[in-house]
Short mmCIF file of C-alpha atoms (C1' of nucleotides) in Angstrom, two decimals:
data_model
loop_
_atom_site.label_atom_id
_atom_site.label_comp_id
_atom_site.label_asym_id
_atom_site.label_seq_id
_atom_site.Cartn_x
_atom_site.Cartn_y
_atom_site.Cartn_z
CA UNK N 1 0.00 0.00 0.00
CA UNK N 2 1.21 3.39 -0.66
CA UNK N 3 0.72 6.45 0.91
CA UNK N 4 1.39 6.81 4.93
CA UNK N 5 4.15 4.18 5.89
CA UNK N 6 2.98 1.81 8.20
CA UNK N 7 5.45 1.79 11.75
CA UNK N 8 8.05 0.00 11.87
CA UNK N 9 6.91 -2.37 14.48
CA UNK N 10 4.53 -3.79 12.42
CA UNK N 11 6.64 -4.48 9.34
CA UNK N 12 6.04 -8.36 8.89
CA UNK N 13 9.61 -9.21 8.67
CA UNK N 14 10.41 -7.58 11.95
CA UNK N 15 7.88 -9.10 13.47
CA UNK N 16 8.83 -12.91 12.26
CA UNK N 17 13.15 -12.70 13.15
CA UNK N 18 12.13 -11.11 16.23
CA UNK N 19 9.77 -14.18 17.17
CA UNK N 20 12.70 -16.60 15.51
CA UNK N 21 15.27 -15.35 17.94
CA UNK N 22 12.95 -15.56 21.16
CA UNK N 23 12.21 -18.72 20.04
CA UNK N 24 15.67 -20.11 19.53
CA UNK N 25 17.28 -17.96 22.41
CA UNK N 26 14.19 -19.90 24.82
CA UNK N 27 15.84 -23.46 23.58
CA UNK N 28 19.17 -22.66 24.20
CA UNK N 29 18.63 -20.91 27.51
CA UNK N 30 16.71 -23.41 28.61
CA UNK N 31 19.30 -26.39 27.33
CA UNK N 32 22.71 -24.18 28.21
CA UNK N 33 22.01 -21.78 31.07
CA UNK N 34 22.39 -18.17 30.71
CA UNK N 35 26.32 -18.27 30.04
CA UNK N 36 27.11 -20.69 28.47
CA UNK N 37 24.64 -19.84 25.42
CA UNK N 38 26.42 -17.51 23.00
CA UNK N 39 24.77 -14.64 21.09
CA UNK N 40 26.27 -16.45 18.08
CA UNK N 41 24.28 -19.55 18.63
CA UNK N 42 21.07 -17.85 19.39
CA UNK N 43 21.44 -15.90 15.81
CA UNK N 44 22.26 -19.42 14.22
CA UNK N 45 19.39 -21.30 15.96
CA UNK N 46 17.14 -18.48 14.91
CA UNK N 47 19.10 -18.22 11.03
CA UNK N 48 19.68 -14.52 11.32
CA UNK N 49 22.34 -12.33 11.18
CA UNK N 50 23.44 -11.63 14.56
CA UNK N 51 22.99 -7.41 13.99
CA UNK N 52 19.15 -8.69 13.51
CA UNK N 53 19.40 -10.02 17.00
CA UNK N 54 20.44 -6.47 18.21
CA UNK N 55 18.34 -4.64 16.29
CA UNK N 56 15.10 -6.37 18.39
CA UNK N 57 16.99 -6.59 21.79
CA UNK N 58 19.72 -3.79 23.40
CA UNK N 59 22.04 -6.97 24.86
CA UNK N 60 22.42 -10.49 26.03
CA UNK N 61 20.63 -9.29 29.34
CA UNK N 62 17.23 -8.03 28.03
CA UNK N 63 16.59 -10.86 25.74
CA UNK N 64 17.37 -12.96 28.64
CA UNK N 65 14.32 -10.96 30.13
CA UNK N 66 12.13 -11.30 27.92
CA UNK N 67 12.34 -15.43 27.29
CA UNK N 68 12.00 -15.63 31.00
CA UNK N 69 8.81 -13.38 31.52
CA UNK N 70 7.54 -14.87 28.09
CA UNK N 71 8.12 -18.52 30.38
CA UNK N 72 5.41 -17.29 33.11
CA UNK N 73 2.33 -18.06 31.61
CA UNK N 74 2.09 -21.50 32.17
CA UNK N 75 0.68 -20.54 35.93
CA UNK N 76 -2.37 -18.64 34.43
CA UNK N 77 -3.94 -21.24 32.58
CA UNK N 78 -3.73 -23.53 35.59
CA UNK N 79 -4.90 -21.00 38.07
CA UNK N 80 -7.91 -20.13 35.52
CA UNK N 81 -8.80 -24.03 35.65
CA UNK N 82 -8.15 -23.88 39.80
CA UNK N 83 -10.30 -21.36 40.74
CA UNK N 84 -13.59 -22.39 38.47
CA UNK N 85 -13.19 -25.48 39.91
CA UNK N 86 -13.16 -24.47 43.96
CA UNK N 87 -16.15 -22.00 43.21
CA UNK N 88 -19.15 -23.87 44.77
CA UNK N 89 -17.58 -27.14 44.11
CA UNK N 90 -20.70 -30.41 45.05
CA UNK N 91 -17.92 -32.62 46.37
CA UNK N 92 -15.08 -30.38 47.87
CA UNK N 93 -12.73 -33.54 48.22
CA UNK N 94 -13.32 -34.35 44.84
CA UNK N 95 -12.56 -30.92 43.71
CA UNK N 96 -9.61 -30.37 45.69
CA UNK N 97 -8.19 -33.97 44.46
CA UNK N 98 -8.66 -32.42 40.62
CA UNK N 99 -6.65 -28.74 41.37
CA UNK N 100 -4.27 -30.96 42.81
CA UNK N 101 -3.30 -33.78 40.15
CA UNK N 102 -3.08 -30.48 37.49
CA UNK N 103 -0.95 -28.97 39.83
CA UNK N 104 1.56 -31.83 40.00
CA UNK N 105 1.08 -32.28 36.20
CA UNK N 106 1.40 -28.93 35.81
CA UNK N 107 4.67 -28.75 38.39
CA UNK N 108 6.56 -31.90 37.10
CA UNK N 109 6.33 -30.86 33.39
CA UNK N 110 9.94 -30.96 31.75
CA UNK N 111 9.14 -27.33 30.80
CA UNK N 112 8.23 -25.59 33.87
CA UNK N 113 10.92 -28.02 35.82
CA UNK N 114 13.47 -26.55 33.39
CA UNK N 115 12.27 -22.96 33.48
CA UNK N 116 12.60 -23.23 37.17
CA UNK N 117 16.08 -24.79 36.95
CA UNK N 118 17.14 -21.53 34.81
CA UNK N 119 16.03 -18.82 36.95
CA UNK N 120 16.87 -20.83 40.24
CA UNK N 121 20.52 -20.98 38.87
CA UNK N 122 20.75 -17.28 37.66
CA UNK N 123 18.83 -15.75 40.93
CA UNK N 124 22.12 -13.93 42.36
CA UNK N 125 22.75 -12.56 38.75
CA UNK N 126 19.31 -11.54 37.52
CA UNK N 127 17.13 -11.16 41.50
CA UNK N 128 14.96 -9.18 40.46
CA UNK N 129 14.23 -10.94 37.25
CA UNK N 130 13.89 -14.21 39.95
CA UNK N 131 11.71 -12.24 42.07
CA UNK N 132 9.59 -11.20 39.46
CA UNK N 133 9.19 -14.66 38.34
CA UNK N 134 7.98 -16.30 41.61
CA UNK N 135 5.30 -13.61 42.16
CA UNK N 136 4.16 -14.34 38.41
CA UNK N 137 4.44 -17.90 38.25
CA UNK N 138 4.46 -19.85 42.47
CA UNK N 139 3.62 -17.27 44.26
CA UNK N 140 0.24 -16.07 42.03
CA UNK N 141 -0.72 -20.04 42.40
CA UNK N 142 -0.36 -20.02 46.42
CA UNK N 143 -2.30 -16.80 45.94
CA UNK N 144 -5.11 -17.85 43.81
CA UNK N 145 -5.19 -20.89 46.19
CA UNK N 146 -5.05 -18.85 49.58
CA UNK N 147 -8.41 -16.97 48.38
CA UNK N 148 -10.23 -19.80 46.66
CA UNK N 149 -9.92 -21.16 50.13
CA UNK N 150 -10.86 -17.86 52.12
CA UNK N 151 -14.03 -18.08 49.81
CA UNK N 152 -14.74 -21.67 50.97
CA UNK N 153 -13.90 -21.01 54.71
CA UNK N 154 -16.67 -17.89 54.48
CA UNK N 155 -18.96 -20.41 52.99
CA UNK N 156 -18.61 -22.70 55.87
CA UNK N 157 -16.72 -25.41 53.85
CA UNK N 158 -13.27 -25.02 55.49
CA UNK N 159 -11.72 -24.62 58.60
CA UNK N 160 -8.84 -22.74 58.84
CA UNK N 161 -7.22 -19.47 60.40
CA UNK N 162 -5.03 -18.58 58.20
CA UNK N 163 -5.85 -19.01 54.22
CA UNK N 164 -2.14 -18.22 53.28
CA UNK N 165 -0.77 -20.87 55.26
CA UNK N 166 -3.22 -23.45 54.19
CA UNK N 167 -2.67 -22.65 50.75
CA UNK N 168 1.13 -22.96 51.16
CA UNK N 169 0.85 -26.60 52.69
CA UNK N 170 -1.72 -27.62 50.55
CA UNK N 171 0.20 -26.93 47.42
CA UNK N 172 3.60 -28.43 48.53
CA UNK N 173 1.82 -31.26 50.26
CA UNK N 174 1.40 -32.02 46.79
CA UNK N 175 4.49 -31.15 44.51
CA UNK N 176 7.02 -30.40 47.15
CA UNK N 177 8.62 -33.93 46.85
CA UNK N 178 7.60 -33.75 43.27
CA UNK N 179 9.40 -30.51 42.16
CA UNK N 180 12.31 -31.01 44.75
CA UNK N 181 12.92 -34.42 42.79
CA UNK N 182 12.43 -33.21 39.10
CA UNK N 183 14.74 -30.17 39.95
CA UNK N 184 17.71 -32.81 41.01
CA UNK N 185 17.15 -35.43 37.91
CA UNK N 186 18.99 -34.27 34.66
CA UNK N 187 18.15 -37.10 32.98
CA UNK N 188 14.66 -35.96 33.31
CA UNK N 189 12.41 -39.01 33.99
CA UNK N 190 8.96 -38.58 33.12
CA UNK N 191 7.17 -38.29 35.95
CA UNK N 192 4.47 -41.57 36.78
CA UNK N 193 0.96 -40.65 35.90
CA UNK N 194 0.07 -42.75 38.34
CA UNK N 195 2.33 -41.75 41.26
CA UNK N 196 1.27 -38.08 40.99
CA UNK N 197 -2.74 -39.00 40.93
CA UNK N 198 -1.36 -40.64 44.10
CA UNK N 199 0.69 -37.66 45.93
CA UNK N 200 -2.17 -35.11 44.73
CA UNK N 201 -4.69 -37.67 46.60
CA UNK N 202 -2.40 -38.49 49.19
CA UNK N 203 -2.13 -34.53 49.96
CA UNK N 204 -5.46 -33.70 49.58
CA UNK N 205 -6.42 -36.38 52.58
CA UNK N 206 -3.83 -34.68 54.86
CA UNK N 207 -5.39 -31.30 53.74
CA UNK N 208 -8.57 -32.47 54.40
CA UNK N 209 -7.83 -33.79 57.94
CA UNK N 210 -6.81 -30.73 59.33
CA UNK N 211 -9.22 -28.39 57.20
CA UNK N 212 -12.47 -29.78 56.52
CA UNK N 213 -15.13 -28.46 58.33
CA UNK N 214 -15.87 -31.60 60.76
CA UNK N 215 -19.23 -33.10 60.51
CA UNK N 216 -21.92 -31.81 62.93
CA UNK Q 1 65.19 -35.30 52.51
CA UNK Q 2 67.17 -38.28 51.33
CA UNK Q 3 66.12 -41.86 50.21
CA UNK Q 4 62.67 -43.24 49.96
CA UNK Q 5 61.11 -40.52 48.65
CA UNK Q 6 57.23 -39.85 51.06
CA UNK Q 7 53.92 -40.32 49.08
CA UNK Q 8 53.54 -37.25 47.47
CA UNK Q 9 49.84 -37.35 48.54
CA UNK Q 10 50.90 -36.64 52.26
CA UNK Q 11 53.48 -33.89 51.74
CA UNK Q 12 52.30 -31.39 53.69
CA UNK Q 13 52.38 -28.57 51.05
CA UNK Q 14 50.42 -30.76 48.42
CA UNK Q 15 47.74 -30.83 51.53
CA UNK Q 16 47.36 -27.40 52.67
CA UNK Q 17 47.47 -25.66 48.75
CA UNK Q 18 44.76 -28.18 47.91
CA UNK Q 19 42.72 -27.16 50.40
CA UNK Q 20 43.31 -23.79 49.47
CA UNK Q 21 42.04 -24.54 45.81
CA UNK Q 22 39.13 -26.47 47.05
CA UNK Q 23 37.72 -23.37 49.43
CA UNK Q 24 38.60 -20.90 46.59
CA UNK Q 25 36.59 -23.12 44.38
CA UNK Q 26 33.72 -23.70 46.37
CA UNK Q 27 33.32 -20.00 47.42
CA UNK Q 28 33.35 -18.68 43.63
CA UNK Q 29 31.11 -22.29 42.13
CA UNK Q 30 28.45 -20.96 45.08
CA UNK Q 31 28.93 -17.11 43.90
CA UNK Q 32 29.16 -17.26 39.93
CA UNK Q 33 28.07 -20.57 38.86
CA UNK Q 34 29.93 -23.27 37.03
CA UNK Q 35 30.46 -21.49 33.63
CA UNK Q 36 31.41 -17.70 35.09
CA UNK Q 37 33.71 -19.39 37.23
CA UNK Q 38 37.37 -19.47 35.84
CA UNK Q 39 40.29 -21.75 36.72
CA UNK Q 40 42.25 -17.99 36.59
CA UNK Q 41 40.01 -16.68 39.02
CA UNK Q 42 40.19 -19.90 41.64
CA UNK Q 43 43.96 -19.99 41.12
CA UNK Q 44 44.27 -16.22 41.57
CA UNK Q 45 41.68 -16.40 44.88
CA UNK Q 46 43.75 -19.72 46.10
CA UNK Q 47 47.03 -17.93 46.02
CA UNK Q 48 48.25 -20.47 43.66
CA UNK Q 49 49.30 -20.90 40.29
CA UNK Q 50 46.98 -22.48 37.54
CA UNK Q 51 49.52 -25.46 37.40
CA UNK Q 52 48.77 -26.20 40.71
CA UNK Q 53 45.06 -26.40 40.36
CA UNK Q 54 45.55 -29.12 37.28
CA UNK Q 55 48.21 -30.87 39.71
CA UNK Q 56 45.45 -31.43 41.84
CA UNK Q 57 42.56 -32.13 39.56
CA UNK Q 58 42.38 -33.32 36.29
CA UNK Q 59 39.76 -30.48 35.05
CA UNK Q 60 37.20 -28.45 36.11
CA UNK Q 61 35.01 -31.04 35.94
CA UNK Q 62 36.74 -33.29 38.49
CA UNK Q 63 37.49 -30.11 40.70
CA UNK Q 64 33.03 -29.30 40.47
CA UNK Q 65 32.52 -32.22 41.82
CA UNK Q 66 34.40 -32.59 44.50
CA UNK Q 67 33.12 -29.44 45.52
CA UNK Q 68 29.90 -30.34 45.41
CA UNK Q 69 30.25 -33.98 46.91
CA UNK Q 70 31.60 -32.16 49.77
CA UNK Q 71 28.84 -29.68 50.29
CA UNK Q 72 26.52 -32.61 50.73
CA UNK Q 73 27.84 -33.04 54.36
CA UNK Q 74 25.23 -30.57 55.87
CA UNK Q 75 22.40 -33.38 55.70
CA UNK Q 76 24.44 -35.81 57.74
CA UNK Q 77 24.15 -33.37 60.96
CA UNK Q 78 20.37 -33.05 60.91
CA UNK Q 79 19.87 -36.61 60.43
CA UNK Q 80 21.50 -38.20 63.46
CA UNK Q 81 20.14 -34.76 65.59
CA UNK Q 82 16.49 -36.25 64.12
CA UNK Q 83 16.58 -39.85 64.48
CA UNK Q 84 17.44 -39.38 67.72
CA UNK Q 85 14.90 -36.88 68.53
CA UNK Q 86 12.25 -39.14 67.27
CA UNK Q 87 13.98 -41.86 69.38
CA UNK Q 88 11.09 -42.74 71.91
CA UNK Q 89 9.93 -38.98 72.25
CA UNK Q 90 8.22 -38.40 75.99
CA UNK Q 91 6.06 -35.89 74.08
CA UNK Q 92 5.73 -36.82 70.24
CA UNK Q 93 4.34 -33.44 68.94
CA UNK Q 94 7.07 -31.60 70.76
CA UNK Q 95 9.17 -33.89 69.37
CA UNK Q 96 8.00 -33.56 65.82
CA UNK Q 97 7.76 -29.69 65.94
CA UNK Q 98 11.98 -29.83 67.20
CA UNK Q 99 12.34 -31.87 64.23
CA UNK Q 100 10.27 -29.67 61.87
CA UNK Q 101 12.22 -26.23 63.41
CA UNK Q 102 15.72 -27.74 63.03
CA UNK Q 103 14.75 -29.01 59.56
CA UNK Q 104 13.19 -25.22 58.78
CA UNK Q 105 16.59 -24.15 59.44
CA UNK Q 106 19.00 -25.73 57.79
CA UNK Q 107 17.24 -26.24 54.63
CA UNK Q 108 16.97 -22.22 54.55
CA UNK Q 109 20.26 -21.46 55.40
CA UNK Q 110 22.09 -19.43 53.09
CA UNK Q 111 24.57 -21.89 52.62
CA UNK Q 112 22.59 -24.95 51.65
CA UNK Q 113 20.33 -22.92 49.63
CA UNK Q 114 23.07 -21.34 47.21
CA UNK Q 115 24.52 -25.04 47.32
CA UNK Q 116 20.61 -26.46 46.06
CA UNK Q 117 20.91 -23.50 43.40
CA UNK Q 118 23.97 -24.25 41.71
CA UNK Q 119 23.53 -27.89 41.86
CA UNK Q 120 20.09 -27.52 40.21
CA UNK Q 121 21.28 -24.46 37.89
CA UNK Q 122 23.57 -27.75 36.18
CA UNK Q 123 21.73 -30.77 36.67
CA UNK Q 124 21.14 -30.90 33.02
CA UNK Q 125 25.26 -30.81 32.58
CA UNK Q 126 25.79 -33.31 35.63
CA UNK Q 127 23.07 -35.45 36.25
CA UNK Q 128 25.38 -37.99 37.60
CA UNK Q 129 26.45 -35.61 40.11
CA UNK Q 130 22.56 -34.25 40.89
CA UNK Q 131 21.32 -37.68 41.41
CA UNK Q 132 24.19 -38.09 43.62
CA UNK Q 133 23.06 -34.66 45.69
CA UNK Q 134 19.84 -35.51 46.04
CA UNK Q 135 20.25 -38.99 47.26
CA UNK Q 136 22.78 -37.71 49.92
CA UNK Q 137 20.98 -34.54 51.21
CA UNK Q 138 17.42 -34.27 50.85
CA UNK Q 139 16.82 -38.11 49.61
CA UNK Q 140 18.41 -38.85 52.62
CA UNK Q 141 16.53 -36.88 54.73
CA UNK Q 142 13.26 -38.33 53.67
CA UNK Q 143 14.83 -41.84 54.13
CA UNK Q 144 15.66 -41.18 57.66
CA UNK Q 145 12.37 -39.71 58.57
CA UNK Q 146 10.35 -42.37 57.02
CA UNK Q 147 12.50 -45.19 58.89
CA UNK Q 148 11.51 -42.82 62.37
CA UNK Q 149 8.16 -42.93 61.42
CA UNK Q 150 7.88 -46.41 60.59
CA UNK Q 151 9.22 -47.19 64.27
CA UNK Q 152 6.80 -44.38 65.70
CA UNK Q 153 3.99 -46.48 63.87
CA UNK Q 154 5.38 -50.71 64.48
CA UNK Q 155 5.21 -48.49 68.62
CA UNK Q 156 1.45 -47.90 67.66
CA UNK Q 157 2.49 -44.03 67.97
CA UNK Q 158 1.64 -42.83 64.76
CA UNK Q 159 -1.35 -44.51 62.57
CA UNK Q 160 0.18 -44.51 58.79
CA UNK Q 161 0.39 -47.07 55.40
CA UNK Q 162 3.40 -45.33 54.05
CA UNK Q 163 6.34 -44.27 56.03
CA UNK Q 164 7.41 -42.48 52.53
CA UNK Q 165 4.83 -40.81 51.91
CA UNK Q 166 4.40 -39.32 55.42
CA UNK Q 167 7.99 -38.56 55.47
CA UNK Q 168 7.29 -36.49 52.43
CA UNK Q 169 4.65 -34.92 53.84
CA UNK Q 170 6.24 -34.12 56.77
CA UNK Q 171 9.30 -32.27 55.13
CA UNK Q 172 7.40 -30.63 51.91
CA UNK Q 173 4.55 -29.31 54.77
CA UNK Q 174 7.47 -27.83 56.83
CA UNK Q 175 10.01 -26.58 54.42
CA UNK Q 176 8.39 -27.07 51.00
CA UNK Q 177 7.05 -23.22 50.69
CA UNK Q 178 9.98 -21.78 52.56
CA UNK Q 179 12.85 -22.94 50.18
CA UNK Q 180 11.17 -22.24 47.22
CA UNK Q 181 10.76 -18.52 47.73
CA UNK Q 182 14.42 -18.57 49.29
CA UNK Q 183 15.66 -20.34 45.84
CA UNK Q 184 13.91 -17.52 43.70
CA UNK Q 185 14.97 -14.67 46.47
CA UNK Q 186 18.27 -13.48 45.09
CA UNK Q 187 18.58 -10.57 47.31
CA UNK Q 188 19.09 -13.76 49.97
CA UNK Q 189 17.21 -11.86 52.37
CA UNK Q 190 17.39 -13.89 55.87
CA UNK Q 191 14.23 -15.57 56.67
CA UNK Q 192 12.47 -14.79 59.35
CA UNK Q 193 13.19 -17.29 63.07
CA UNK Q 194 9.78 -16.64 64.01
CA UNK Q 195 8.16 -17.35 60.96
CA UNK Q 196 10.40 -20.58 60.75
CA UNK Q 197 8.75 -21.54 63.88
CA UNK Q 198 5.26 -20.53 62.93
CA UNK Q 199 5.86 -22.72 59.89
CA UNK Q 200 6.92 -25.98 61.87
CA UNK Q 201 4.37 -26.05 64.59
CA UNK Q 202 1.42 -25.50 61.32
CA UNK Q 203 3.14 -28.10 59.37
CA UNK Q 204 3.44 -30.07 62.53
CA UNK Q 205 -0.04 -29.74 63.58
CA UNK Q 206 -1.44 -31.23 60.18
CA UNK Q 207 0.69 -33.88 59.79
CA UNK Q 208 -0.75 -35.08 63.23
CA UNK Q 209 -4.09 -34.11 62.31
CA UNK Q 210 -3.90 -37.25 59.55
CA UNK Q 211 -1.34 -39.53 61.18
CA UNK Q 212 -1.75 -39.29 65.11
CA UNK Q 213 -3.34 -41.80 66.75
CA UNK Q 214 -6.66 -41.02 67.64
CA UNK Q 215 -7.21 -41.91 71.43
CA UNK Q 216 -8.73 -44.76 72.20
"C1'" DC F 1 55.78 -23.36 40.73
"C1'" DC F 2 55.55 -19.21 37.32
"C1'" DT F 3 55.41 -16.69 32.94
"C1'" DA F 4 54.05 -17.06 28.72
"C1'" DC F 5 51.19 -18.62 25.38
"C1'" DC F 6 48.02 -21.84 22.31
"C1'" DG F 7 43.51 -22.39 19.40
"C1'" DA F 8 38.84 -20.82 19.91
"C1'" DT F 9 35.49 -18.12 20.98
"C1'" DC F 10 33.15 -14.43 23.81
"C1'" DG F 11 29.57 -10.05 23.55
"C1'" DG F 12 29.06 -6.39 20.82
"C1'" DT F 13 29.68 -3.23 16.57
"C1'" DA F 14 31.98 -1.50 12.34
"C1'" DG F 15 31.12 -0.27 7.14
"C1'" DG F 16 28.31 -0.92 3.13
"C1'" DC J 1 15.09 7.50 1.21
"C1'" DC J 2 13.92 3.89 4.66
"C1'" DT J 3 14.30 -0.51 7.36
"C1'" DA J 4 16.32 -4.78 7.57
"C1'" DC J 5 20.14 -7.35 7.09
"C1'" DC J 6 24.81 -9.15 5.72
"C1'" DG J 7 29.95 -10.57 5.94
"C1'" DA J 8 33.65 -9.44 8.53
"C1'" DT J 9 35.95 -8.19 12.41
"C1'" DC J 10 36.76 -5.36 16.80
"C1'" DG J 11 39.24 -5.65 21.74
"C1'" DG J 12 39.41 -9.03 25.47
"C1'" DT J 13 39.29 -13.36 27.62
"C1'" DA J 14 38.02 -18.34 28.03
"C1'" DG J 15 39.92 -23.34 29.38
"C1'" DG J 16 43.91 -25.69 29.12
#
DNA sequence: CCTACCGATCGGTAGG
DNA sequence: CCTACCGATCGGTAGG
């Protein structure tokens, strides 16, 4: 079309390297760490010239940034799916039991575990970057958790004083042993199906022993 | 000194410079990672020449893992301090909630938590070595707990199927929440002794709300 | 044990 | 004329 140019940021070329590099740099972050993955290889991965990469990002750092940010959104689709299915649940164990197997599905993928290994081993070089990545990612789950439950405990479905604190054990009652596993196993073994139906039912018992509102 | 020449292993210089190498090592592994971390830079922190690093290791790979084999020794210490608590207890809550506070922290101390993030931060290049962390350190852990609680239970003073699974429970409700917002805090702001202790007697206090024994 | 040095490769930028 | 992109190479530094 001729006429008034359309921006930059919108030219269609632009807008397909710049999604080739964050898609190569997110492979090789995620396979090599932060340092050992060269500016060279991301270009190559991506097939651009390596002046393309620094046209779309200022240095190393900021694309960094912005594969790791880009990595948070697995938590929203699983909080989504968590908090339609505590609203009003009929069976409350039954409900808990679900949130919990897709949050140890959701915990022990080789994606998120990786993710997690990345940022865990760059936290004293990028904190904030860490920081802002357990508020997006753990820390909005526990959150979304801690008032699903406050809603339950008004409705007179849960016992409980503290909604944080049950929303912290209830989560790593079920992937604590999980995640703390998956983190340590570079060979990464997929998780059992089975076993993690089993640890999300095993923790949602426990849960329920202390919490549930006791029959009267 | 003449004739039969000592093991070069015990001469007292080869000791002390390779424990030199090995402290320098560990301190700048914890700080900068595996990659960031040069043989220069250990050398130069050691007070030693390069040669004498590769006199004493074969490469940087042999000189990682010793470091990190010997960081594993933390776990050792809790474990006899636990088993022992959970000997016979007089008062088995009290008991537990000693365990649960000395477990709260040493698995948040600054120390073991920069060793967990470097460890982690590679397990992709040295699963060998990860495995072998987790099997010494926190696998251990759970091992020791589960073999307490199985003797709590065979004394008819816990009510449980699966000393594993409690044991899991019992860590990942105690510590599960607190080291994974210490592995993403960067800043490695200190956590909080009272909230430690609010964290152990909560986590204590469910784990007896599904496994004490109810009284009879 | 040190200085010096190797083949290669790093993050970032030049000119065209 | 513009944006996007290339081949080539900068000064320094890596593990060994």
């Amino acid at each position: 079309m001729a006429g008034v140019t359309a921006p930059a940021r919108l030219d269609p070329r632009v807008v397909r390297s710049r999604r080739k590099v964050i898609e190569a740099a997110t492979e090789l972050f995620l396979r090599d760490g932060y340092v050992a993955t060269t500016m060279d290889a991301i270009a190559a991965a991506a097939g651009v010239s390596k002046r393309t990469v620094y046209n779309n990002f200022d240095d190393k750092d900021a694309l960094f940034t912005e594969v790791v940010l880009a990595a948070s959104s697995t938590a929203e689709a699983f909080i989504a799916d968590a908090v339609a299915e505590l609203a009003r649940p009929d069976d409350l164990r039954r409900a808990l039991a679900t949130v919990a197997d897709a949050l140890a599905r959701t915990a022990t993928s080789p994606r998120v575990v990786q993710v997690r290994r990345l940022i865990i081993g760059e936290a004293l070089r990028f904190p904030v970057l860490a920081a802002g990545y357990y508020r997006a990612a753990p820390g909005a789950v526990i959150e979304a958790l801690a008032a699903a439950f406050a809603a339950l405990a008004d409705q007179g479905r849960l016992h409980l004083d503290d909604p944080r604190v049950a929303a912290d054990q209830f989560a790593y009652l079920v992937v604590g042993s999980l995640i703390d596993r998956a983190l340590f196993d570079g060979h990464g073994s997929d998780p059992d199906p089975a076993e993690l139906r089993a640890r999300a039912a095993e923790g949602t018992a426990t849960f329920l022993a202390r919490y549930a509102v006791p029959p009267s």
